[in-house]
């Protein structure tokens, strides 16, 4: 099999010297139209049944969509039945317009109006293909022939609508495969359709420009849209809509640039389900606006419900990296990301504008929790591990211990090859630093301060076999270090030492962390206790125990060979 690019030709963009759209910014949400129940549905392996359609329709209404394309009733009996059900059971809110698609054929248009009988308001969407490829190879018609199909369709739609004035009608026309249509021809067809519908005389009209197949970079699509807006007649009297597909992976970008180029309205589907690579994803585009401080005019705060409903209705699962909605999109595994997120969140006050590294939006805005933000695997660094201990166990580690402990966690992650949960992180911390061998458990201490410094008396070990230490130093730590030297013959150099008062609601009041070096080796210990001195002495005993042996401390005189080994 050969992989040859030579059978493809580059898309020829319109020559444009007056483009204005690159300097525009989007300042308000477009009019949205959800086409999940039509375009999305026709792309499903198993099209939705009436109850699934109803469930998705109800969700779309709840999210705030005011225009919802519900099907192609003339082509599908379930779509016809669903349309009737909505109307007959009065399930369409007064401020919502249903939209239905039809080809420009008289019998299909007649059936479409039958499906819509009794609707308070509705959008009839008629389309025909206008692209060069479709004209030449599918329909074998010239430009006039294709334009005639569109004009006849427009006429039949108008005639039916005129006969049923009790419904408030909006007419929509799509030059299907617009992206493959010569622009002058697209404008010619649109003008011809509008000459029938007369938006300039008050008829509500939407002209929808579909990127039926995404054929170019989004800037080229924006040029096409701007060109049409500049050249059609009566531009101020009708809406320009875009309907992008995602063949090149840029469906959202194309719709965004098209809005900058003059489109008033955007069609798409939730999570981007649709033909081939899908339709423009409404969730992503709306959330993109939201993340720029623009009201998307849709309420996407219940993202879990959106994902669950779309998955249930389409039987397509959501990619864990799906923008704004995927399971993993508010999760950081990388150590440097975790560290930055932790610092930004710690500095943030509730009313601050959102400026958190690596998180384009506040996860809680879409019903997610900060807890989900940091997860730990072998890529994680000290920041993430420290964040989890702090968040879940109120344990703040000094930087030196963050670095040391993150290596312990990383090793565990590399060994088990996956994610390390919060419980495991805590267990590892306990095993490595907090656990106290019974033979080294602090029982009591007594400190006497005078001008010479501190004299420490420490009692530790099993109740049936307690040991006493006594030493003098400038502070409590130094006094205990001296006592350990006297008892076990170990020269302990304290390299790092930190103590913290703990938050309310914890059993212990203080955490102490200490790192010592003994005979060139480093040992760390940590301890939770009711007061900082107890925590400090216990942490020191635990660190030294790792050198001396955790089982049964013996005085220096009793074990000289072992200790000097
Ligand atoms: O993609 C498309 O061109 C369509 C039209 C029917 C609007 O879905
Ligand atoms: Zn489509």
Coordinates of C-alpha atoms and ligand atoms in Angstrom, one line a residue:
X1 CA 0.0 0.0 0.0
X2 CA 1.4 3.4 -0.9
X3 CA 0.9 6.5 1.2
X4 CA 0.9 9.2 -1.4
X5 CA -0.1 12.8 -1.0
X6 CA 0.1 13.3 -4.7
X7 CA -3.6 12.5 -5.3
X8 CA -4.7 15.5 -3.3
X9 CA -4.9 19.1 -4.4
X10 CA -4.5 22.1 -2.1
X11 CA -7.7 24.0 -1.4
X12 CA -7.7 27.3 -3.4
X13 CA -8.6 30.1 -1.0
X14 CA -10.5 33.2 -2.0
X15 CA -8.3 36.1 -2.9
X16 CA -9.2 38.7 -0.3
X17 CA -7.5 42.0 0.3
X18 CA -10.1 43.6 2.5
X19 CA -10.4 41.1 5.3
X20 CA -11.5 42.7 8.6
X21 CA -12.3 39.6 10.7
X22 CA -8.7 39.0 12.1
X23 CA -9.0 42.3 14.0
X24 CA -12.4 41.5 15.6
X25 CA -13.0 39.9 18.9
X26 CA -16.0 37.9 19.9
X27 CA -17.9 40.0 22.5
X28 CA -21.2 38.1 22.7
X29 CA -22.5 34.6 22.2
X30 CA -24.0 33.8 18.8
X31 CA -27.5 32.5 18.5
X32 CA -27.1 28.8 19.1
X33 CA -28.9 26.0 17.3
X34 CA -28.4 22.4 18.6
X35 CA -28.6 19.8 15.8
X36 CA -28.0 16.8 18.0
X37 CA -31.4 15.3 17.2
X38 CA -30.9 15.6 13.5
X39 CA -27.3 15.8 12.2
X40 CA -26.0 14.1 15.4
X41 CA -28.7 11.4 15.3
X42 CA -28.2 10.6 11.6
X43 CA -24.5 9.8 12.3
X44 CA -25.2 7.3 15.1
X45 CA -24.7 3.6 14.6
X46 CA -28.0 3.1 16.4
X47 CA -30.2 6.2 15.9
X48 CA -32.0 7.5 18.9
X49 CA -35.5 6.2 19.8
X50 CA -38.3 8.5 20.8
X51 CA -37.5 8.3 24.5
X52 CA -33.8 9.1 24.0
X53 CA -34.7 12.0 21.7
X54 CA -37.1 13.3 24.4
X55 CA -34.4 13.0 27.0
X56 CA -31.8 14.9 24.9
X57 CA -34.4 17.5 23.9
X58 CA -35.3 18.1 27.5
X59 CA -31.6 18.5 28.3
X60 CA -31.1 21.0 25.4
X61 CA -34.1 23.0 26.7
X62 CA -32.7 23.0 30.2
X63 CA -29.3 24.2 29.0
X64 CA -31.0 27.2 27.4
X65 CA -31.1 26.4 23.7
X66 CA -33.8 28.4 22.0
X67 CA -33.5 26.7 18.6
X68 CA -33.3 22.9 18.3
X69 CA -33.3 20.9 15.1
X70 CA -35.3 17.9 16.0
X71 CA -35.0 15.8 12.9
X72 CA -35.7 15.1 9.3
X73 CA -39.4 14.1 9.6
X74 CA -40.0 13.6 5.9
X75 CA -37.2 11.1 5.7
X76 CA -37.7 9.2 8.9
X77 CA -40.8 7.9 10.6
X78 CA -39.3 8.1 14.1
X79 CA -38.4 11.7 13.4
X80 CA -41.9 12.4 12.2
X81 CA -43.4 10.7 15.3
X82 CA -41.1 12.6 17.6
X83 CA -42.1 15.9 16.0
X84 CA -45.7 15.1 16.4
X85 CA -45.2 14.0 20.0
X86 CA -43.5 17.3 20.9
X87 CA -46.3 19.3 19.4
X88 CA -49.3 17.2 20.5
X89 CA -48.0 16.8 24.0
X90 CA -47.2 20.5 24.2
X91 CA -43.6 19.8 25.2
X92 CA -42.0 22.8 23.4
X93 CA -41.6 25.8 25.7
X94 CA -43.0 29.0 24.2
X95 CA -39.5 30.6 23.8
X96 CA -38.1 27.6 21.9
X97 CA -38.3 27.0 18.2
X98 CA -38.1 23.5 16.8
X99 CA -36.3 23.2 13.5
X100 CA -36.7 20.4 10.9
X101 CA -34.6 19.6 7.8
X102 CA -36.0 18.8 4.4
X103 CA -34.6 18.4 0.9
X104 CA -35.9 20.7 -1.7
X105 CA -38.5 18.2 -3.1
X106 CA -42.3 19.0 -3.1
X107 CA -43.4 15.7 -1.5
X108 CA -40.8 16.0 1.2
X109 CA -41.7 19.6 1.9
X110 CA -45.4 18.7 2.1
X111 CA -44.7 15.9 4.6
X112 CA -42.5 18.3 6.6
X113 CA -45.3 20.8 7.0
X114 CA -47.6 17.9 8.0
X115 CA -45.1 17.0 10.8
X116 CA -45.1 20.6 12.0
X117 CA -48.9 21.1 12.0
X118 CA -50.0 22.9 15.2
X119 CA -46.5 24.2 16.1
X120 CA -46.5 27.7 17.6
X121 CA -43.3 28.5 15.9
X122 CA -40.9 26.5 13.8
X123 CA -37.9 26.8 11.5
X124 CA -38.2 24.9 8.2
X125 CA -34.7 24.2 7.0
X126 CA -34.4 23.4 3.3
X127 CA -31.1 22.5 1.6
X128 CA -29.5 21.3 -1.6
X129 CA -25.9 20.7 -2.6
X130 CA -24.2 23.4 -4.5
X131 CA -20.5 22.4 -4.6
X132 CA -18.7 21.9 -7.8
X133 CA -18.1 18.2 -7.1
X134 CA -21.7 17.5 -6.3
X135 CA -22.9 19.5 -9.3
X136 CA -20.7 17.7 -11.7
X137 CA -20.5 14.2 -10.3
X138 CA -23.6 13.6 -8.3
X139 CA -26.4 15.7 -9.9
X140 CA -24.8 16.2 -13.3
X141 CA -26.4 19.6 -13.4
X142 CA -25.0 23.1 -14.3
X143 CA -25.2 26.1 -12.0
X144 CA -28.7 27.0 -13.3
X145 CA -30.0 23.6 -12.6
X146 CA -28.7 23.6 -9.1
X147 CA -30.0 27.2 -8.4
X148 CA -33.4 26.1 -9.7
X149 CA -33.6 23.3 -7.1
X150 CA -33.0 25.8 -4.4
X151 CA -35.5 28.4 -5.7
X152 CA -38.2 25.7 -6.2
X153 CA -37.6 24.5 -2.7
X154 CA -37.9 28.0 -1.3
X155 CA -41.1 28.5 -3.3
X156 CA -42.7 25.3 -2.0
X157 CA -41.7 26.1 1.6
X158 CA -43.3 29.6 1.2
X159 CA -46.5 28.2 -0.3
X160 CA -47.0 25.8 2.5
X161 CA -46.2 28.4 5.1
X162 CA -48.7 30.8 3.5
X163 CA -51.4 28.2 3.9
X164 CA -50.7 27.8 7.7
X165 CA -50.2 31.4 9.0
X166 CA -51.2 30.2 12.6
X167 CA -47.6 29.1 13.0
X168 CA -44.8 31.6 13.2
X169 CA -42.5 30.5 10.5
X170 CA -38.8 31.0 10.0
X171 CA -37.2 29.8 6.8
X172 CA -33.7 28.5 6.6
X173 CA -31.7 27.6 3.5
X174 CA -28.4 25.8 3.4
X175 CA -26.2 25.7 0.3
X176 CA -25.0 22.2 1.3
X177 CA -21.2 21.7 0.8
X178 CA -20.8 25.4 0.9
X179 CA -17.1 25.1 1.5
X180 CA -16.7 23.4 -1.9
X181 CA -18.9 25.9 -3.7
X182 CA -17.5 28.8 -5.7
X183 CA -18.4 31.9 -3.6
X184 CA -20.0 33.8 -6.5
X185 CA -22.3 30.9 -7.1
X186 CA -23.1 30.5 -3.4
X187 CA -24.1 34.2 -3.3
X188 CA -26.1 33.8 -6.5
X189 CA -28.1 30.9 -5.0
X190 CA -28.6 32.7 -1.7
X191 CA -29.9 35.8 -3.4
X192 CA -32.2 33.8 -5.5
X193 CA -33.7 32.0 -2.5
X194 CA -34.1 35.3 -0.7
X195 CA -35.8 36.8 -3.7
X196 CA -38.5 34.2 -3.1
X197 CA -38.6 34.5 0.7
X198 CA -38.1 38.3 0.9
X199 CA -36.4 38.8 4.3
X200 CA -36.4 42.5 3.2
X201 CA -40.1 42.4 3.6
X202 CA -40.2 41.0 7.0
X203 CA -40.0 37.2 6.5
X204 CA -37.7 35.7 9.2
X205 CA -34.8 34.0 7.2
X206 CA -31.7 32.2 8.2
X207 CA -29.0 31.5 5.6
X208 CA -26.8 28.6 6.9
X209 CA -23.3 28.2 5.5
X210 CA -22.3 24.6 6.1
X211 CA -18.7 23.4 6.2
X212 CA -20.3 20.1 5.3
X213 CA -16.8 18.8 4.9
X214 CA -14.1 20.9 6.5
X215 CA -11.7 21.5 3.6
X216 CA -9.3 24.2 4.7
X217 CA -7.8 26.0 7.6
X218 CA -10.3 28.0 9.7
X219 CA -9.1 31.3 8.4
X220 CA -10.1 30.4 4.9
X221 CA -13.5 29.5 6.1
X222 CA -13.7 32.9 7.8
X223 CA -12.7 34.5 4.5
X224 CA -15.5 32.7 2.8
X225 CA -18.1 33.8 5.4
X226 CA -16.9 37.4 5.3
X227 CA -17.0 37.3 1.5
X228 CA -20.6 36.1 1.5
X229 CA -21.6 38.6 4.1
X230 CA -20.1 41.4 1.9
X231 CA -21.7 40.3 -1.3
X232 CA -25.2 39.0 -0.5
X233 CA -28.2 41.3 -1.0
X234 CA -30.3 42.4 2.0
X235 CA -27.6 41.2 4.5
X236 CA -29.2 43.3 7.3
X237 CA -32.5 41.5 7.0
X238 CA -31.5 37.9 7.7
X239 CA -29.3 35.9 9.9
X240 CA -26.1 34.2 8.7
X241 CA -25.6 30.9 10.4
X242 CA -22.6 28.5 10.2
X243 CA -22.6 24.8 10.5
X244 CA -19.1 23.4 10.7
X245 CA -17.9 19.8 10.7
X246 CA -14.7 18.7 12.2
X247 CA -12.9 16.8 9.4
X248 CA -9.6 18.6 10.0
X249 CA -10.2 18.8 13.7
X250 CA -10.9 22.6 13.6
X251 CA -14.7 22.6 13.7
X252 CA -14.8 24.9 16.8
X253 CA -12.0 27.2 15.5
X254 CA -13.8 27.5 12.2
X255 CA -17.1 28.5 13.9
X256 CA -15.3 31.0 16.1
X257 CA -13.5 32.6 13.2
X258 CA -16.8 32.6 11.3
X259 CA -18.5 34.5 14.1
X260 CA -15.6 37.1 13.9
X261 CA -16.2 37.2 10.2
X262 CA -19.9 38.1 10.6
X263 CA -21.9 35.0 11.4
X264 CA -24.8 35.6 13.8
X265 CA -25.6 32.0 14.6
X266 CA -23.8 28.7 15.1
X267 CA -25.2 25.2 14.7
X268 CA -23.5 22.2 16.4
X269 CA -24.0 19.3 18.8
X270 CA -23.1 18.7 22.4
X271 CA -19.7 17.0 22.6
X272 CA -19.4 17.2 18.8
X273 CA -21.2 14.1 17.8
X274 CA -22.0 14.1 14.1
X275 CA -21.1 12.8 10.6
X276 CA -17.6 11.4 10.3
X277 CA -15.4 13.3 12.7
X278 CA -18.4 15.1 14.1
X279 CA -20.2 18.5 14.1
X280 CA -18.9 21.6 15.8
X281 CA -18.9 21.0 19.6
X282 CA -21.3 23.4 21.3
X283 CA -19.9 22.6 24.7
X284 CA -16.4 23.5 23.7
X285 CA -17.3 26.7 21.9
X286 CA -19.7 27.9 24.6
X287 CA -17.1 27.2 27.3
X288 CA -14.4 28.9 25.3
X289 CA -16.6 32.1 25.4
X290 CA -17.3 31.5 29.1
X291 CA -13.5 31.3 29.8
X292 CA -13.1 34.7 28.3
X293 CA -15.6 36.3 30.5
X294 CA -18.4 36.2 27.9
X295 CA -21.9 34.9 28.9
X296 CA -22.4 31.9 26.6
X297 CA -26.2 32.2 27.2
X298 CA -26.2 28.5 28.0
X299 CA -25.9 26.9 31.4
X300 CA -23.2 24.3 31.3
X301 CA -22.7 24.1 35.1
X302 CA -24.0 20.6 35.3
X303 CA -21.3 19.1 33.0
X304 CA -21.7 15.6 34.6
X305 CA -25.4 15.5 33.6
X306 CA -24.6 16.7 30.1
X307 CA -21.9 14.0 29.6
X308 CA -24.1 11.3 31.1
X309 CA -27.2 12.2 29.0
X310 CA -25.2 12.6 25.7
X311 CA -23.5 9.2 26.4
X312 CA -26.8 7.5 27.2
X313 CA -28.5 8.9 24.1
X314 CA -25.6 8.5 21.6
X315 CA -24.0 5.4 23.1
X316 CA -20.7 7.2 22.5
X317 CA -18.4 7.7 25.4
X318 CA -16.7 10.9 26.1
X319 CA -12.9 11.1 25.6
X320 CA -11.2 11.7 29.0
X321 CA -9.4 14.6 27.5
X322 CA -12.5 16.2 25.9
X323 CA -12.3 20.0 26.5
X324 CA -14.0 21.1 29.7
X325 CA -15.9 17.8 30.0
X326 CA -13.5 14.9 30.0
X327 CA -12.6 13.1 33.2
X328 CA -9.0 14.1 33.1
X329 CA -9.1 17.7 32.0
X330 CA -8.9 19.2 35.4
X331 CA -6.2 16.8 36.5
X332 CA -2.5 17.5 36.6
X333 CA 0.0 14.6 36.8
X334 CA 3.1 16.5 35.9
X335 CA 5.0 17.7 38.9
X336 CA 5.7 21.2 37.8
X337 CA 2.0 21.7 36.8
X338 CA 0.9 20.4 40.2
X339 CA 3.3 22.7 42.0
X340 CA 2.1 25.7 40.1
X341 CA -1.5 24.9 40.5
X342 CA -1.0 24.4 44.3
X343 CA 0.7 27.7 44.6
X344 CA -1.9 29.6 42.6
X345 CA -4.8 28.0 44.5
X346 CA -3.2 28.8 47.8
X347 CA -2.7 32.5 46.9
X348 CA -6.2 32.9 45.6
X349 CA -9.1 34.6 47.4
X350 CA -12.7 33.7 46.6
X351 CA -13.4 37.0 44.8
X352 CA -10.2 37.1 42.7
X353 CA -10.4 36.9 39.0
X354 CA -9.4 33.4 37.9
X355 CA -5.7 33.3 37.2
X356 CA -4.5 29.8 38.0
X357 CA -1.7 28.3 36.0
X358 CA -2.7 25.3 33.9
X359 CA -6.4 25.6 34.6
X360 CA -8.2 27.7 32.0
X361 CA -11.4 27.7 34.1
X362 CA -12.4 27.1 37.7
X363 CA -13.4 23.4 37.8
X364 CA -16.1 24.1 40.2
X365 CA -17.9 26.2 37.5
X366 CA -18.7 23.0 35.7
X367 CA -19.4 21.0 38.9
X368 CA -16.0 19.5 39.3
X369 CA -14.0 19.7 42.5
X370 CA -10.5 20.9 43.3
X371 CA -9.8 17.5 44.7
X372 CA -9.8 16.1 41.2
X373 CA -7.1 18.6 40.1
X374 CA -4.0 16.9 41.4
X375 CA -3.5 13.2 40.8
X376 CA -0.3 11.3 41.3
X377 CA 1.6 9.0 39.1
X378 CA 5.3 8.5 38.3
X379 CA 5.4 11.9 36.4
X380 CA 4.3 13.8 39.5
X381 CA 6.7 15.8 41.6
X382 CA 6.9 17.2 45.1
X383 CA 4.2 19.7 44.6
X384 CA 1.5 17.3 43.8
X385 CA 2.4 14.9 46.6
X386 CA 2.6 17.7 49.1
X387 CA -0.8 19.0 47.8
X388 CA -2.5 15.7 48.4
X389 CA -1.1 15.3 51.9
X390 CA -2.1 18.8 52.8
X391 CA -5.5 18.6 51.2
X392 CA -6.6 15.3 52.5
X393 CA -4.6 14.9 55.8
X394 CA -3.8 18.5 56.8
X395 CA -0.1 17.5 56.7
X396 CA 2.2 20.3 55.4
X397 CA 5.7 19.2 54.6
X398 CA 8.8 21.3 54.5
X399 CA 10.3 21.7 51.1
X400 CA 13.2 19.3 51.9
X401 CA 10.9 16.6 52.9
X402 CA 8.6 17.2 49.9
X403 CA 11.6 16.5 47.7
X404 CA 12.6 13.4 49.7
X405 CA 9.1 12.0 50.0
X406 CA 8.2 12.6 46.4
X407 CA 11.0 10.2 45.4
X408 CA 9.4 7.5 47.6
X409 CA 6.1 8.1 45.9
X410 CA 7.6 8.1 42.5
X411 CA 9.4 4.8 43.2
X412 CA 6.1 3.3 44.3
X413 CA 4.4 4.6 41.1
X414 CA 7.1 3.2 38.9
X415 CA 6.9 -0.2 40.6
X416 CA 3.1 -0.4 40.3
X417 CA 3.0 1.4 37.0
X418 CA -0.1 3.5 37.6
X419 CA -1.8 6.2 39.6
X420 CA -1.2 6.5 43.3
X421 CA -4.2 7.4 45.3
X422 CA -4.4 9.6 48.3
X423 CA -4.7 6.7 50.8
X424 CA -1.5 5.1 49.4
X425 CA 0.4 8.4 49.6
X426 CA -0.6 8.7 53.3
X427 CA 0.3 5.0 54.0
X428 CA 3.7 5.6 52.4
X429 CA 4.3 8.7 54.5
X430 CA 3.3 6.9 57.6
X431 CA 5.5 3.9 56.9
X432 CA 8.5 5.9 55.9
X433 CA 8.4 8.8 58.4
X434 CA 5.6 8.7 61.0
X435 CA 5.6 5.1 62.2
X436 CA 7.1 4.7 65.6
X437 CA 8.8 1.5 66.6
X438 CA 7.5 0.6 70.1
X439 CA 11.0 0.4 71.3
X440 CA 11.5 4.0 70.4
X441 CA 8.1 5.5 71.4
X442 CA 8.5 8.6 73.5
X443 CA 6.9 8.1 76.9
X444 CA 7.7 11.4 78.6
X445 CA 10.2 14.2 78.7
X446 CA 11.4 16.8 81.1
X447 CA 13.3 19.9 80.2
X448 CA 15.1 22.2 82.6
X449 CA 16.3 25.5 81.4
X450 CA 19.0 27.5 83.1
X451 CA 21.8 29.9 82.0
X452 CA 23.8 26.9 80.8
X453 CA 21.1 25.9 78.3
X454 CA 18.6 23.0 78.4
X455 CA 18.9 19.7 80.3
X456 CA 16.7 17.0 78.9
X457 CA 15.4 13.9 80.6
X458 CA 13.7 11.6 78.1
X459 CA 11.9 8.3 78.8
X460 CA 11.0 6.1 75.9
X461 CA 10.6 2.5 74.8
X462 CA 8.1 -0.3 75.7
X463 CA 6.4 0.2 79.0
X464 CA 7.9 -3.0 80.3
X465 CA 11.4 -2.0 79.1
X466 CA 11.7 1.8 79.3
X467 CA 14.9 3.6 78.7
X468 CA 16.1 6.9 80.1
X469 CA 18.2 9.4 78.4
X470 CA 19.8 12.5 79.8
X471 CA 21.7 15.2 78.0
X472 CA 22.6 18.9 78.0
X473 CA 22.5 21.4 75.0
X474 CA 21.7 24.9 73.9
X475 CA 18.2 23.8 73.0
X476 CA 15.9 20.7 73.4
X477 CA 17.1 19.1 70.2
X478 CA 20.7 19.6 71.0
X479 CA 20.2 18.2 74.5
X480 CA 18.5 15.0 73.2
X481 CA 21.2 14.7 70.5
X482 CA 23.8 14.8 73.3
X483 CA 21.8 12.3 75.3
X484 CA 21.7 9.9 72.3
X485 CA 25.4 10.2 71.9
X486 CA 26.0 9.4 75.5
X487 CA 23.7 6.4 75.5
X488 CA 24.3 4.9 72.0
X489 CA 27.6 6.4 71.0
X490 CA 26.1 7.9 67.8
X491 CA 27.1 11.3 66.5
X492 CA 24.0 12.9 65.2
X493 CA 24.1 16.0 63.0
X494 CA 20.7 17.7 62.5
X495 CA 20.5 18.8 58.9
X496 CA 17.0 20.0 58.7
X497 CA 14.3 20.5 61.2
X498 CA 10.7 22.0 61.0
X499 CA 7.7 22.0 63.2
X500 CA 4.1 23.0 62.4
X501 CA 1.1 23.6 64.4
X502 CA -1.8 21.6 62.9
X503 CA -5.2 22.8 61.9
X504 CA -8.3 22.3 64.0
X505 CA -10.1 19.0 63.7
X506 CA -6.9 16.9 63.8
X507 CA -6.1 14.7 66.7
X508 CA -2.5 15.9 67.1
X509 CA -1.7 19.6 67.5
X510 CA 1.8 19.6 66.1
X511 CA 3.9 18.0 63.4
X512 CA 7.7 17.9 63.5
X513 CA 10.0 16.8 60.7
X514 CA 13.7 16.2 61.1
X515 CA 16.6 15.0 59.0
X516 CA 19.8 13.9 60.6
X517 CA 23.1 12.5 59.3
X518 CA 24.9 9.8 61.2
X519 CA 28.2 8.4 60.0
X520 CA 27.6 9.9 56.5
X521 CA 24.1 8.5 56.0
X522 CA 20.9 10.5 56.1
X523 CA 17.8 9.6 58.1
X524 CA 14.5 11.4 58.3
X525 CA 11.7 11.1 60.8
X526 CA 8.4 12.9 61.4
X527 CA 6.0 12.8 64.3
X528 CA 2.6 14.0 65.2
X529 CA 2.0 14.8 68.9
X530 CA 0.1 17.0 71.2
X531 CA 2.8 19.6 71.5
X532 CA 5.7 20.6 69.4
X533 CA 8.4 19.4 71.8
X534 CA 7.0 15.9 72.0
X535 CA 6.7 15.9 68.2
X536 CA 10.3 17.0 67.8
X537 CA 11.8 14.6 70.2
X538 CA 9.8 11.7 68.8
X539 CA 10.8 12.7 65.2
X540 CA 14.4 12.7 66.3
X541 CA 14.1 9.3 68.1
X542 CA 12.5 7.8 65.0
X543 CA 15.2 9.2 62.7
X544 CA 18.0 7.8 64.9
X545 CA 16.1 4.5 65.3
X546 CA 16.5 4.0 61.5
X547 CA 20.3 4.0 62.1
X548 CA 20.5 2.2 65.4
X549 CA 17.8 -0.4 64.6
X550 CA 14.2 -0.2 65.4
X551 CA 13.8 -3.3 67.4
X552 CA 15.5 -2.9 70.6
X553 CA 17.7 0.0 71.4
X554 CA 20.6 -1.0 73.5
X555 CA 23.0 1.3 75.3
X556 CA 26.4 1.9 73.6
X557 CA 28.2 -0.1 76.2
X558 CA 26.0 -3.2 75.5
X559 CA 26.5 -3.1 71.7
X560 CA 29.7 -1.4 70.7
X561 CA 30.4 -3.6 67.7
X562 CA 26.9 -3.2 66.2
X563 CA 26.9 0.5 66.5
X564 CA 30.3 1.1 65.1
X565 CA 29.6 -1.2 62.2
Ligands
LIG1 O1 -23.4 19.3 7.1 C1 -24.3 19.8 6.4 O2 -24.1 20.4 5.3 C2 -25.7 19.6 6.9 C3 -26.7 20.4 6.1 C4 -27.9 19.6 5.9 C5 -26.9 21.7 6.8 O3 -25.9 18.9 7.8
LIG2 ZN1 -24.0 18.7 9.0

